[in-house]
Short mmCIF file of C-alpha atoms in Angstrom, two decimals:
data_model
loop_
_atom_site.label_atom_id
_atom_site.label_comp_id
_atom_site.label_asym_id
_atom_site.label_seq_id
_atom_site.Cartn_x
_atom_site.Cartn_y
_atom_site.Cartn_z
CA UNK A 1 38.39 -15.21 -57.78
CA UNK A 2 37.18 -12.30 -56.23
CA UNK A 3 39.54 -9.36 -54.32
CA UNK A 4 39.50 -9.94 -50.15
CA UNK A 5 40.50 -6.82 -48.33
CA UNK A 6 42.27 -8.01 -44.86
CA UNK A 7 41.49 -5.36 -42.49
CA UNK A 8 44.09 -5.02 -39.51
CA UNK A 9 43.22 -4.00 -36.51
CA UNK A 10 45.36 -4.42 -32.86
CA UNK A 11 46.39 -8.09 -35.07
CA UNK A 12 49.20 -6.45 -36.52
CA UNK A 13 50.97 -9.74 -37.87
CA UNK A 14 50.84 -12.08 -40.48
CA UNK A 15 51.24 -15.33 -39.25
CA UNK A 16 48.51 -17.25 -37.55
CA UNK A 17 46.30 -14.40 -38.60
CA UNK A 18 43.14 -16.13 -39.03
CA UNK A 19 41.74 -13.36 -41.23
CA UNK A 20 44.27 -13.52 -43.65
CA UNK A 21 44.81 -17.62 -43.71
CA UNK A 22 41.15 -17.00 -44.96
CA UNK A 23 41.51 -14.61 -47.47
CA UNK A 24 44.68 -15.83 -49.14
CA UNK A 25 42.59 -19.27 -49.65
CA UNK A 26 39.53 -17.03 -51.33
CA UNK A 27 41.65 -14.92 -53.91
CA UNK A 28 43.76 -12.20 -54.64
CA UNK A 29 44.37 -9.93 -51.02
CA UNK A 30 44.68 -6.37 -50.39
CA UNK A 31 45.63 -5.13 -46.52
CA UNK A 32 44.41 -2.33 -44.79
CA UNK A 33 44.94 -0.44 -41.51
CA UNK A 34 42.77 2.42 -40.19
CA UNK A 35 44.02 5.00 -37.57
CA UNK A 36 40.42 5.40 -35.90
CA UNK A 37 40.46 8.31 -33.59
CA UNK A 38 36.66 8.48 -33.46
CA UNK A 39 34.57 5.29 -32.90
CA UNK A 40 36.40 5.02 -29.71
CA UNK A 41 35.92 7.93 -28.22
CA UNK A 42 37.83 8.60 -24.93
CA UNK A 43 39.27 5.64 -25.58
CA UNK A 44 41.45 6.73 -28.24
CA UNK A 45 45.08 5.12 -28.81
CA UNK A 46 47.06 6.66 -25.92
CA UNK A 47 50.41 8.73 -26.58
CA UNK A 48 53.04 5.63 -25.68
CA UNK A 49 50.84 3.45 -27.76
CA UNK A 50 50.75 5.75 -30.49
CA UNK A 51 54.34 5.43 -30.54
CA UNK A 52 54.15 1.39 -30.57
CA UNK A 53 51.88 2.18 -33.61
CA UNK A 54 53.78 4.00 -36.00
CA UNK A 55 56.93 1.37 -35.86
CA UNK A 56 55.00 -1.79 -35.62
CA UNK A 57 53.22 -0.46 -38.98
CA UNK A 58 56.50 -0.02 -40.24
CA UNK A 59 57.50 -3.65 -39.56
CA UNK A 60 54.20 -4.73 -40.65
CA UNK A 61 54.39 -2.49 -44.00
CA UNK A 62 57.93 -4.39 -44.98
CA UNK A 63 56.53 -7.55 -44.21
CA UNK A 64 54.18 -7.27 -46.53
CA UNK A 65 56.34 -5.18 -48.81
CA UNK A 66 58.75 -8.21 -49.01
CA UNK A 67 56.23 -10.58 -49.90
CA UNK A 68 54.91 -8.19 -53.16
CA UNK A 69 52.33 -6.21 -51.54
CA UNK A 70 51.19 -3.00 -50.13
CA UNK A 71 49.34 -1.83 -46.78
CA UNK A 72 47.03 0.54 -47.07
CA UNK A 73 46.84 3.32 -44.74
CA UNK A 74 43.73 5.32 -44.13
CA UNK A 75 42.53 7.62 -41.07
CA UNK A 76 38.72 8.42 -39.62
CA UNK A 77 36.07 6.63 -39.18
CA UNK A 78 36.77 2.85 -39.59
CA UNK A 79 33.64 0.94 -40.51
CA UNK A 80 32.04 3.72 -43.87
CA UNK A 81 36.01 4.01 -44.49
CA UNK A 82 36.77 -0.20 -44.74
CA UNK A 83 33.15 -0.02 -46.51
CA UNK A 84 34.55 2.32 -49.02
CA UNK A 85 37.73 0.76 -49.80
CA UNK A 86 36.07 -2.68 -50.25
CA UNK A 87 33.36 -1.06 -52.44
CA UNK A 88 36.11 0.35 -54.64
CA UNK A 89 37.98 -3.25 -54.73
CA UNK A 90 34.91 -4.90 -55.30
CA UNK A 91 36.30 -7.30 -51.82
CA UNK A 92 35.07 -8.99 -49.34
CA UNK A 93 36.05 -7.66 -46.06
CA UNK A 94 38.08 -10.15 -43.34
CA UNK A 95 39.15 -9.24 -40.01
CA UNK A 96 39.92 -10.82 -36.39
CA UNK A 97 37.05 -10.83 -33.98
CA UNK A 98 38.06 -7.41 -31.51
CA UNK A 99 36.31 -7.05 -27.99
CA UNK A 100 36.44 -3.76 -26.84
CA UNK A 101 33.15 -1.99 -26.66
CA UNK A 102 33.56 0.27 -30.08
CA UNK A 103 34.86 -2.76 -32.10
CA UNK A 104 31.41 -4.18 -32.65
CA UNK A 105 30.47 -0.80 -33.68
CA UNK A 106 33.19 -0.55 -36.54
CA UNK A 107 31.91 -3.95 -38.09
CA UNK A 108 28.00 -3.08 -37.61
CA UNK A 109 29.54 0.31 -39.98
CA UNK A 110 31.70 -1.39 -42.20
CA UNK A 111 28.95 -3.73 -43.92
CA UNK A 112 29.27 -7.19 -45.03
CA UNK A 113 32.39 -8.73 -42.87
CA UNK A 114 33.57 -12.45 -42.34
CA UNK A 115 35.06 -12.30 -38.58
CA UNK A 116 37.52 -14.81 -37.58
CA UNK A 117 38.96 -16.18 -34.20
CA UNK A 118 42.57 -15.13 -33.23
CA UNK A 119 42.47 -12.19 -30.51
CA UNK A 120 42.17 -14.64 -27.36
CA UNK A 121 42.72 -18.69 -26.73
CA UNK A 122 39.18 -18.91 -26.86
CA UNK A 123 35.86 -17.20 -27.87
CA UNK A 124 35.29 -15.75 -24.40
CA UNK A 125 31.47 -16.20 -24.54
CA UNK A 126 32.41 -19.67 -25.38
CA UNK A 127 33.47 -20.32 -21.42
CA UNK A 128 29.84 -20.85 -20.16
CA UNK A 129 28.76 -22.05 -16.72
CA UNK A 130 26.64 -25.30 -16.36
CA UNK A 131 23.78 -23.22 -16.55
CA UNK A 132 25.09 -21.87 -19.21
CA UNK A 133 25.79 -18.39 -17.88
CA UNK A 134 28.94 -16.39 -18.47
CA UNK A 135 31.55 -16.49 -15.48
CA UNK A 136 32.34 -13.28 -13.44
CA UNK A 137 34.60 -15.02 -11.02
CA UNK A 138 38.44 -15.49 -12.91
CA UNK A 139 39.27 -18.89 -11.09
CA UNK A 140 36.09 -21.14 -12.33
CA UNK A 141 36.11 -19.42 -15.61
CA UNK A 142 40.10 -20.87 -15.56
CA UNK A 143 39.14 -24.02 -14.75
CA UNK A 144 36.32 -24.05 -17.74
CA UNK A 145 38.27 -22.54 -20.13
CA UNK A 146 41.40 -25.54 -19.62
CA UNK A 147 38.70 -27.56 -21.00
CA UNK A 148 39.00 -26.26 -24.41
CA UNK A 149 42.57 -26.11 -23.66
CA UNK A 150 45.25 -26.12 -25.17
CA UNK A 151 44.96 -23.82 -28.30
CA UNK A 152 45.16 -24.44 -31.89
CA UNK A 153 48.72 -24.60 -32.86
CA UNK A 154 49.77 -21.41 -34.78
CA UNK A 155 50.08 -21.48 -38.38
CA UNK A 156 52.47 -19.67 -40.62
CA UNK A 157 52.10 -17.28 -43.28
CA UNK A 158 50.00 -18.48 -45.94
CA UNK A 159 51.03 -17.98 -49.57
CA UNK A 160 49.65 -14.97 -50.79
CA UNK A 161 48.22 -13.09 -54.07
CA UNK A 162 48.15 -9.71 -54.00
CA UNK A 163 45.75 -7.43 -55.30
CA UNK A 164 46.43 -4.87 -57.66
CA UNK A 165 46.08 -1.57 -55.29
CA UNK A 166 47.44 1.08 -57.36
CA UNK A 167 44.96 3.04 -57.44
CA UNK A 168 43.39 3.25 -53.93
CA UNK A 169 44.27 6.41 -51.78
CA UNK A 170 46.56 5.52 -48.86
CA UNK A 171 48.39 8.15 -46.19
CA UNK A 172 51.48 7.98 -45.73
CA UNK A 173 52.17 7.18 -41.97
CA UNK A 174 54.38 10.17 -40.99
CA UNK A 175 51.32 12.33 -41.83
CA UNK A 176 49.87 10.59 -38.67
CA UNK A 177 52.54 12.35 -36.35
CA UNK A 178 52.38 9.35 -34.28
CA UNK A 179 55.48 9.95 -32.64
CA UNK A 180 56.58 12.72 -29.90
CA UNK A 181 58.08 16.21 -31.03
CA UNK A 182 58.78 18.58 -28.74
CA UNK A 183 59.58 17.39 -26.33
CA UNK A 184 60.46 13.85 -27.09
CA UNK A 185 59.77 11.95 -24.09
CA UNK A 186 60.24 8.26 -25.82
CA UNK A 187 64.29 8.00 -25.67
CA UNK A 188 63.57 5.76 -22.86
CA UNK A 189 61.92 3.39 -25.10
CA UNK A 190 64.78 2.34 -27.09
CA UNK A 191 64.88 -1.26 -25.91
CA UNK A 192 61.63 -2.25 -27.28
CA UNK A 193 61.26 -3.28 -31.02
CA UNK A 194 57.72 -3.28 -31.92
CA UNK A 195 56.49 -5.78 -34.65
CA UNK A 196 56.32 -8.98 -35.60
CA UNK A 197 60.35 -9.63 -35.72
CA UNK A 198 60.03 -8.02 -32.38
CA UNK A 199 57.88 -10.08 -30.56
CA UNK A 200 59.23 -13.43 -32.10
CA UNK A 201 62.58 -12.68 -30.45
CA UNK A 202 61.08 -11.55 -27.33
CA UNK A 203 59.18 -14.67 -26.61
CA UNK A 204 62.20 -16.39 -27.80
CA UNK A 205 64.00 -14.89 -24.62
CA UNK A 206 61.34 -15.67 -22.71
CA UNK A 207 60.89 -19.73 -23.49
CA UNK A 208 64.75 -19.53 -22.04
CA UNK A 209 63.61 -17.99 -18.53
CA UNK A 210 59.82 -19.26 -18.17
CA UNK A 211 61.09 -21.86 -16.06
CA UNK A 212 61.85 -19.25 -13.14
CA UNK A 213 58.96 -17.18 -14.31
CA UNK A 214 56.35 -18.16 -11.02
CA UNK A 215 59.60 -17.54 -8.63
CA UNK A 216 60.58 -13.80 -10.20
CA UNK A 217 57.52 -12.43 -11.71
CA UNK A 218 57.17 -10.28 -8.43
CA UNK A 219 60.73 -9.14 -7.84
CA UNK A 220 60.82 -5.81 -10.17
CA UNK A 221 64.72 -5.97 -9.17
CA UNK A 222 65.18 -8.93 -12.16
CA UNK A 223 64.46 -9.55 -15.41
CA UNK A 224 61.58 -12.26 -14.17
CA UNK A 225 58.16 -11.73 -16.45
CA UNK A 226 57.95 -11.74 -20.11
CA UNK A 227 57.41 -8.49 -20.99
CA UNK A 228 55.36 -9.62 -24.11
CA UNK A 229 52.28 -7.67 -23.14
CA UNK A 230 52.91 -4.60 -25.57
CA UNK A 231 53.05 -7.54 -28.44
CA UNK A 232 49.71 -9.10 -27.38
CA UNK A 233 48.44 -5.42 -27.27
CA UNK A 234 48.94 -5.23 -30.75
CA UNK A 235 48.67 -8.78 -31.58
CA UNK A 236 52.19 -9.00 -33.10
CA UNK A 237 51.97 -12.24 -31.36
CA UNK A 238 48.93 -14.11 -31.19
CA UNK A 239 48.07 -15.80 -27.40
CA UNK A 240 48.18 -19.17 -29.21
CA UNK A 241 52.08 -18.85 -30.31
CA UNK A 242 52.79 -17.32 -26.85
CA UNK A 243 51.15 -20.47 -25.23
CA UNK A 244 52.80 -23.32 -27.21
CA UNK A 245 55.90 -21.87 -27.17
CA UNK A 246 56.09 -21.59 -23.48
CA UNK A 247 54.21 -24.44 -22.95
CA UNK A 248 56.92 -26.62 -25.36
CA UNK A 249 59.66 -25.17 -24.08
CA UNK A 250 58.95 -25.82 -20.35
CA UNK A 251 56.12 -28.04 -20.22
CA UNK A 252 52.33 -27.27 -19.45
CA UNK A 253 52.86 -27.60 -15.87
CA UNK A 254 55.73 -25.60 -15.04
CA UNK A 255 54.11 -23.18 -17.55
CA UNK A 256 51.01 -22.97 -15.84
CA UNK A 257 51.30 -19.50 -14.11
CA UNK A 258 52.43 -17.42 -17.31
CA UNK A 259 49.68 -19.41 -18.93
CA UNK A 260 47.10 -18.16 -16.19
CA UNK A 261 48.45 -14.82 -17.31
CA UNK A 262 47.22 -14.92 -20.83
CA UNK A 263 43.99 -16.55 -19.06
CA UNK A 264 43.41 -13.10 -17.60
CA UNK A 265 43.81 -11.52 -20.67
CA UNK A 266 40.61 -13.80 -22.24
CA UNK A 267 38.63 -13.44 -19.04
CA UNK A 268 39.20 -9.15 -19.15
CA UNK A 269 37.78 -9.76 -22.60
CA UNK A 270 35.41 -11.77 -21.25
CA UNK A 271 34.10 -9.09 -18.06
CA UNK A 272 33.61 -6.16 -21.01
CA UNK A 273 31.72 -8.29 -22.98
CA UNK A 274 29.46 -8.27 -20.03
CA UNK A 275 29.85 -4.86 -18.79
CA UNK A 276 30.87 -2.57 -22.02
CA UNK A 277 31.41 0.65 -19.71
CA UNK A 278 33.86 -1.63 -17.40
CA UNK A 279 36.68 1.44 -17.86
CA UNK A 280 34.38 4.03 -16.94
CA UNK A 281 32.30 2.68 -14.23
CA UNK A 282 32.11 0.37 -11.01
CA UNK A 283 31.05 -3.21 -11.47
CA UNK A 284 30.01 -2.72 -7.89
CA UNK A 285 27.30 -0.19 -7.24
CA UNK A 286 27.84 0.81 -3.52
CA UNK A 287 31.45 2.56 -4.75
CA UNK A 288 29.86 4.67 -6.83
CA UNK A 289 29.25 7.02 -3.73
CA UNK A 290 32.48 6.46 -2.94
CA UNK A 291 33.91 9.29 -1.25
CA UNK A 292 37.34 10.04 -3.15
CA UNK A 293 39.37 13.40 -2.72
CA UNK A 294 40.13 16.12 -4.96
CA UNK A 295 43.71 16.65 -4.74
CA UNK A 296 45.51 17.78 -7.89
CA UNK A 297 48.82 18.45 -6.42
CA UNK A 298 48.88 14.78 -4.83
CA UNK A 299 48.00 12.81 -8.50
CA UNK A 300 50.54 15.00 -9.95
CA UNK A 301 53.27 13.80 -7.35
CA UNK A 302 51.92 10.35 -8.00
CA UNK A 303 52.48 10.67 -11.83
CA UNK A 304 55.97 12.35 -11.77
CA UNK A 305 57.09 9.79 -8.83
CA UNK A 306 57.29 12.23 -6.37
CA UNK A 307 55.07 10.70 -3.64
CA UNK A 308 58.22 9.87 -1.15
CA UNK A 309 57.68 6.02 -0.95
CA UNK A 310 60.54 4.75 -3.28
CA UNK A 311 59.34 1.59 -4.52
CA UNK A 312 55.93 4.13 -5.50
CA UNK A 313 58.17 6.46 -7.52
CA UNK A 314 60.15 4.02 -8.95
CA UNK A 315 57.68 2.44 -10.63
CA UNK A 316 56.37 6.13 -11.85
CA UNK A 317 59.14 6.93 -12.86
CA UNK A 318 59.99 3.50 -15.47
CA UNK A 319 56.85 3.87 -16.59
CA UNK A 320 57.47 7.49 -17.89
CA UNK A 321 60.44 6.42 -18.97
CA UNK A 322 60.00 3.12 -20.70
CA UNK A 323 56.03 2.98 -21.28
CA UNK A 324 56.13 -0.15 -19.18
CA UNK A 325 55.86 -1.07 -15.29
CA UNK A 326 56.85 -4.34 -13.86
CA UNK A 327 52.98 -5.96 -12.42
CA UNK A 328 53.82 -5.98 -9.13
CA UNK A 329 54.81 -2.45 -8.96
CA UNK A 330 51.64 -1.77 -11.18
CA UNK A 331 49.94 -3.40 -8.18
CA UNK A 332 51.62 -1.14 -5.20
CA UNK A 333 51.26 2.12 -6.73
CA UNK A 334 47.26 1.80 -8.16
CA UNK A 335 46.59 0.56 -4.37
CA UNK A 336 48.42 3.84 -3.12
CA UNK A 337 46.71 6.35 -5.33
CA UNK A 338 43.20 5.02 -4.74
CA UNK A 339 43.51 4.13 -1.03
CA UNK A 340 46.69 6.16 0.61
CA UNK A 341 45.78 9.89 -1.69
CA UNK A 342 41.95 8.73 -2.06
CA UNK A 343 42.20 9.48 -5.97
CA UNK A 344 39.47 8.35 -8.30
CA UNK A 345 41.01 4.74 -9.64
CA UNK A 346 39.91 6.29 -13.05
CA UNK A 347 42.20 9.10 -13.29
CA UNK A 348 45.32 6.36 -12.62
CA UNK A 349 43.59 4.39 -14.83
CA UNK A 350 43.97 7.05 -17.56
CA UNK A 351 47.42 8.17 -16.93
CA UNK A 352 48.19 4.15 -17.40
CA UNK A 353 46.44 4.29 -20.75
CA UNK A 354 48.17 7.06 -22.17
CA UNK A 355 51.46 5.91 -20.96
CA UNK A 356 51.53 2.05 -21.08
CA UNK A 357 53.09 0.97 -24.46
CA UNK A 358 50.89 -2.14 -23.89
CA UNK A 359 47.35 -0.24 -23.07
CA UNK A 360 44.68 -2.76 -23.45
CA UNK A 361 40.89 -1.55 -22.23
CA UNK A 362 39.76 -4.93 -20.94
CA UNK A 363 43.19 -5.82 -18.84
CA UNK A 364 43.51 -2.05 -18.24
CA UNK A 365 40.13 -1.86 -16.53
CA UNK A 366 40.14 -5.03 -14.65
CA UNK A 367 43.10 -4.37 -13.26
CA UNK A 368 42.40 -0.98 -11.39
CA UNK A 369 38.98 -2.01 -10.44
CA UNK A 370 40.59 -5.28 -9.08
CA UNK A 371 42.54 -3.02 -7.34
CA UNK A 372 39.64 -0.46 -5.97
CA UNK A 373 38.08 -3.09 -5.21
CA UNK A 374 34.88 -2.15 -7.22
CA UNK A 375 35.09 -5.35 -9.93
CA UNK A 376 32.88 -8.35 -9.77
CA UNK A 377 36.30 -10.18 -8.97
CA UNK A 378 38.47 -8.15 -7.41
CA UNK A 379 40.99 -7.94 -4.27
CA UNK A 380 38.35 -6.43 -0.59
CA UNK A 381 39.01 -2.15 -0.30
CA UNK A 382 40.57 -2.80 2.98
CA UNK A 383 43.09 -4.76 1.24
CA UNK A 384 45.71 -1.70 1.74
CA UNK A 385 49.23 -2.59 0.31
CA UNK A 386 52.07 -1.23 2.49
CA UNK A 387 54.41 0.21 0.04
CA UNK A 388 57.37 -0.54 2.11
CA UNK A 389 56.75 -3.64 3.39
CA UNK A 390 56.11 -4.79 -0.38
CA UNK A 391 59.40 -2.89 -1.29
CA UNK A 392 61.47 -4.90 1.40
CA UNK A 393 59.30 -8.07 0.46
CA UNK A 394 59.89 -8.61 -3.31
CA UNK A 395 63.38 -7.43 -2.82
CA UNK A 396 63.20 -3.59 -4.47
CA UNK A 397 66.16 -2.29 -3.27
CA UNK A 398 68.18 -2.52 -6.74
CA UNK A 399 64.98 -1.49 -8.71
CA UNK A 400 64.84 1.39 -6.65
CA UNK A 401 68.32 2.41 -7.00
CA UNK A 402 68.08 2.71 -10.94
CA UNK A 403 65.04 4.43 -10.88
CA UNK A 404 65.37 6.68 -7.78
CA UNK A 405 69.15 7.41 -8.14
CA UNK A 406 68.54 10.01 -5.66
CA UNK A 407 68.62 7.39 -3.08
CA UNK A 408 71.18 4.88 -4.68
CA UNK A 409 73.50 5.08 -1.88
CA UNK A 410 71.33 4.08 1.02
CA UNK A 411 72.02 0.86 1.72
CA UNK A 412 69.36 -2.08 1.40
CA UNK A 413 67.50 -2.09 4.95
CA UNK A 414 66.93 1.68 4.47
CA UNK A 415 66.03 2.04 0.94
CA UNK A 416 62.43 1.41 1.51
CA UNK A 417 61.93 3.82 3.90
CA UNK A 418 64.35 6.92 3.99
CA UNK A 419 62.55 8.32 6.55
CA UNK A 420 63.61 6.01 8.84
CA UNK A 421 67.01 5.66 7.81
CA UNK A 422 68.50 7.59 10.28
CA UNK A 423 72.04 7.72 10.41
CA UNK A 424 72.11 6.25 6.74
CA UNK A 425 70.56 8.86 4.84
CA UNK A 426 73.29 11.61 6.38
CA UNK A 427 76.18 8.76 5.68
CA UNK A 428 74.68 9.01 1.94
CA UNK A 429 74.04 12.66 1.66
CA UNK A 430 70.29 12.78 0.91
CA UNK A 431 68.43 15.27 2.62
CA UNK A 432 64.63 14.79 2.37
CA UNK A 433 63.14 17.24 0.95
CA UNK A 434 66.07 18.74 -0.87
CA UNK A 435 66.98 15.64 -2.33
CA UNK A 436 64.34 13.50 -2.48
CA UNK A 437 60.52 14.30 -0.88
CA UNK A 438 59.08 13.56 2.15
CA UNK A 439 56.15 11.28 2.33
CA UNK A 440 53.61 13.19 1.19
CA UNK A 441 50.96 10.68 3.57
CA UNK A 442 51.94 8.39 6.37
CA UNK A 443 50.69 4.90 5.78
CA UNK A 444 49.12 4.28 8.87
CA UNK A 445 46.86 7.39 8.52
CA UNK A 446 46.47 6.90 5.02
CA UNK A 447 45.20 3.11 6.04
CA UNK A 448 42.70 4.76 8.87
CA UNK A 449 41.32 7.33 6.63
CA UNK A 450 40.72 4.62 3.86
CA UNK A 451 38.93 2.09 5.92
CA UNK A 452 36.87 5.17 7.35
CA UNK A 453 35.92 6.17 3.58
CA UNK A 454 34.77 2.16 3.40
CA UNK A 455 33.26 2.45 6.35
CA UNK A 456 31.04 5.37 4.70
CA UNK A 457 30.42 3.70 1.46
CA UNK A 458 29.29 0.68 3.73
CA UNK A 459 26.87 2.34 6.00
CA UNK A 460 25.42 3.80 2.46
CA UNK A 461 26.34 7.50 2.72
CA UNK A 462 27.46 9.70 0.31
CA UNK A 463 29.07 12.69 2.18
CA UNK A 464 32.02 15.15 0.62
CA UNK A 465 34.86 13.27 -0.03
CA UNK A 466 36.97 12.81 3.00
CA UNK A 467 39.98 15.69 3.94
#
């Protein structure tokens, strides 16, 4: 029987790995990984994920290590390399069907490959209209896609053969320098465990608490969503295991909104299938004239949670320090930078891919043009969160305190707004601007000056971007 090479992609697992179910039943396997910096192109791995890399390679290498084998490590060009390592195995080449714009372009490169199904619940060009056109709207494509629901059931670890690998080059991954040096900004991110192991005993936490999930998932105070995004990232965890497991655990109806959740994963995948450039451009053509601001100083307060609106800089801040922000906070503070400063959704969009431990390009995308409002399905412009009424909405006031200790001893009604807190913020000996910044934008002129920018893009014009 003749060698397979697995090649490993963001499918960084071995059970219910489709790829290598099928190769372990064809012969002898050899694994592979390649760090591909430059078929992507500005999309390379971002800093936090690089991070994610490095250990859940680790936990991947062991895992296979334990079972007699070896992963192969190679960096460059991913299609003529996986070409040349099957070429000097004399294997067949298996991987998991990828979506993202340059992953067609690393097959087309890497010659003969057998692609299998494992990266979504289902083939996303699979969920088809009656007319048999693809969906661009999320809640009929949900609807379609329940028909082919639910998922194959997961399978384990198939018994494997190794190939004899001796002799094939492989890096070793510190030569990478994945991981931060000076400085190292990822102490924060000592509560994750990347890998396999990792993301079993996360969703094991989570089939205990996905009973309360659709009455917490927007209060960023408690521990209310699953926080298994940076897993599916990487596919540590395929969407199949997280649905049955959640789905067993609490039933298909009470798990219904975390299972709409990995729905918008497939239907991101789905929208860049259809529009490829969907991270660098507008779905929507009018807001390509849209009039944004240049304002370096304001996206740099944004980023270092420094804006003045709590619940805004809390979120900043845990995602600087963890590589993860809760979704409803990811919600609050895209609306503020693209509609209270006026910044270009695609610089936030950026800063979220280099610092999100769980970076995808499809989900990453649709969510900030959902937010712009520049997506074929996507929340109206002059849908303007108010940062403090969402703070005092979803309850905030303790996820503010741990991530804004400046203002920890303000007491709840005055947490969202220090501004206003009169008497309060002397009582807890914060002066604004000393302490803790001013506002750097009211909301109601911030709200005016947006909905006169859409106003603009509306009536067709293209003038200078607004001051």
């Amino acid at each position: 029987m003749s060698t397979q090479l697995v090649w490993f992609r963001n499918d960084l697992r071995l059970a219910d790995h489709a790829a290598l179910i099928a190769a372990a039943a064809r012969g002898p396997v050899a694994a592979l990984f390649v760090l591909d910096d430059e078929t992507p192109g500005n999309w390379r791995l971002g800093a936090a994920q690089r991070w994610w890399l490095h250990h859940s390679l680790i936990s991947l290498g062991r895992s296979i290590e334990q079972r007699g084998g070896r992963l192969l490590l190679r960096r460059g060009r991913a299609g003529p390399i996986v070409k040349a390592v099957a070429a000097e195995l004399g294997a067949h080449v298996h991987t998991l069907i990828h979506h993202e714009p340059w992953a067609a372009v690393q097959v087309n490169e890497a010659g003969p490959v057998t692609q299998h199904l494992g990266v979504t619940l289902a083939p996303p060009e699979s969920v088809l209209s009656g007319t048999g056109g693809r969906y661009r709207i999320f809640t009929p494509w949900w609807r379609k896609l329940l028909d082919q629901m639910p998922p194959p059931r997961p399978l384990p670890v198939p018994d494997l053969r190794w190939a004899d690998v001796s002799r094939i080059a492989s890096d070793e991954l510190d030569q990478w320098q994945l991981l931060p040096t000076t400085p190292d900004w990822s102490g924060g991110f000592a509560d994750w465990q990347p890998g396999e192991a990792g993301a079993a005993a996360r969703l094991a936490d989570f089939a205990h608490r996905a009973a309360r999930y659709d009455a917490a998932r927007n209060l960023p105070s408690v521990e209310g969503t699953s926080r298994l995004s940076p897993h599916l990232a990487l596919g540590e965890v395929s969407p199949n295991t997280a649905w049955h497991v959640i789905a067993d655990a609490v039933g298909e109806g009470v798990a219904e909104p975390y299972l709409r959740e990995l729905g918008w994963r497939d239907f991101a995948a789905n929208i860049i299938g259809q529009f490829p450039d969907h991270g660098d451009a507008p779905n929507r053509e009018a807001f390509a004239r849209f009039p944004f601001v240049d304002d370096p100083a304001g996206f740099g307060a944004w980023c270092k949670g420094q804006t003045g609106y709590p619940i805004v800089d809390a979120g900043m801040r845990q995602l600087w320090a963890t590589g993860w922000m809760h979704n409803r906070v990811r919600m609050i503070t895209a609306s503020f930078l693209v509609k209270h400063q006026l910044i270009d959704w695609r610089h936030g969009e950026r800063w979220f891919w280099d610092t999100l431990v769980d970076a995808d390009y499809g989900s990453n995308a649709q969510g900030w043009q959902w937010v712009m409002g520049s997506g074929v399905d996507s929340s109206p412009f002059n849908r303007i969160f108010a940062p403090v009424g969402q703070s005092a909405k979803f309850d905030a006031a303790a996820y503010i305190r741990r991530w804004v200790p400046e203002l920890a001893k303000l007491p709840d009604a005055a947490i969202h707004a220090p501004w206003e807190a009169g008497v309060a913020l002397i009582r807890a000996g914060v002066k604004l601007g000393r302490d803790y910044p001013q506002p750097i934008v009211g909301h109601e002129a911030a709200r005016a000056r947006a909905l006169a920018a859409w106003a603009q893009v509306k009536a067709g014009r293209s003038d200078d971007a607004m001051q």
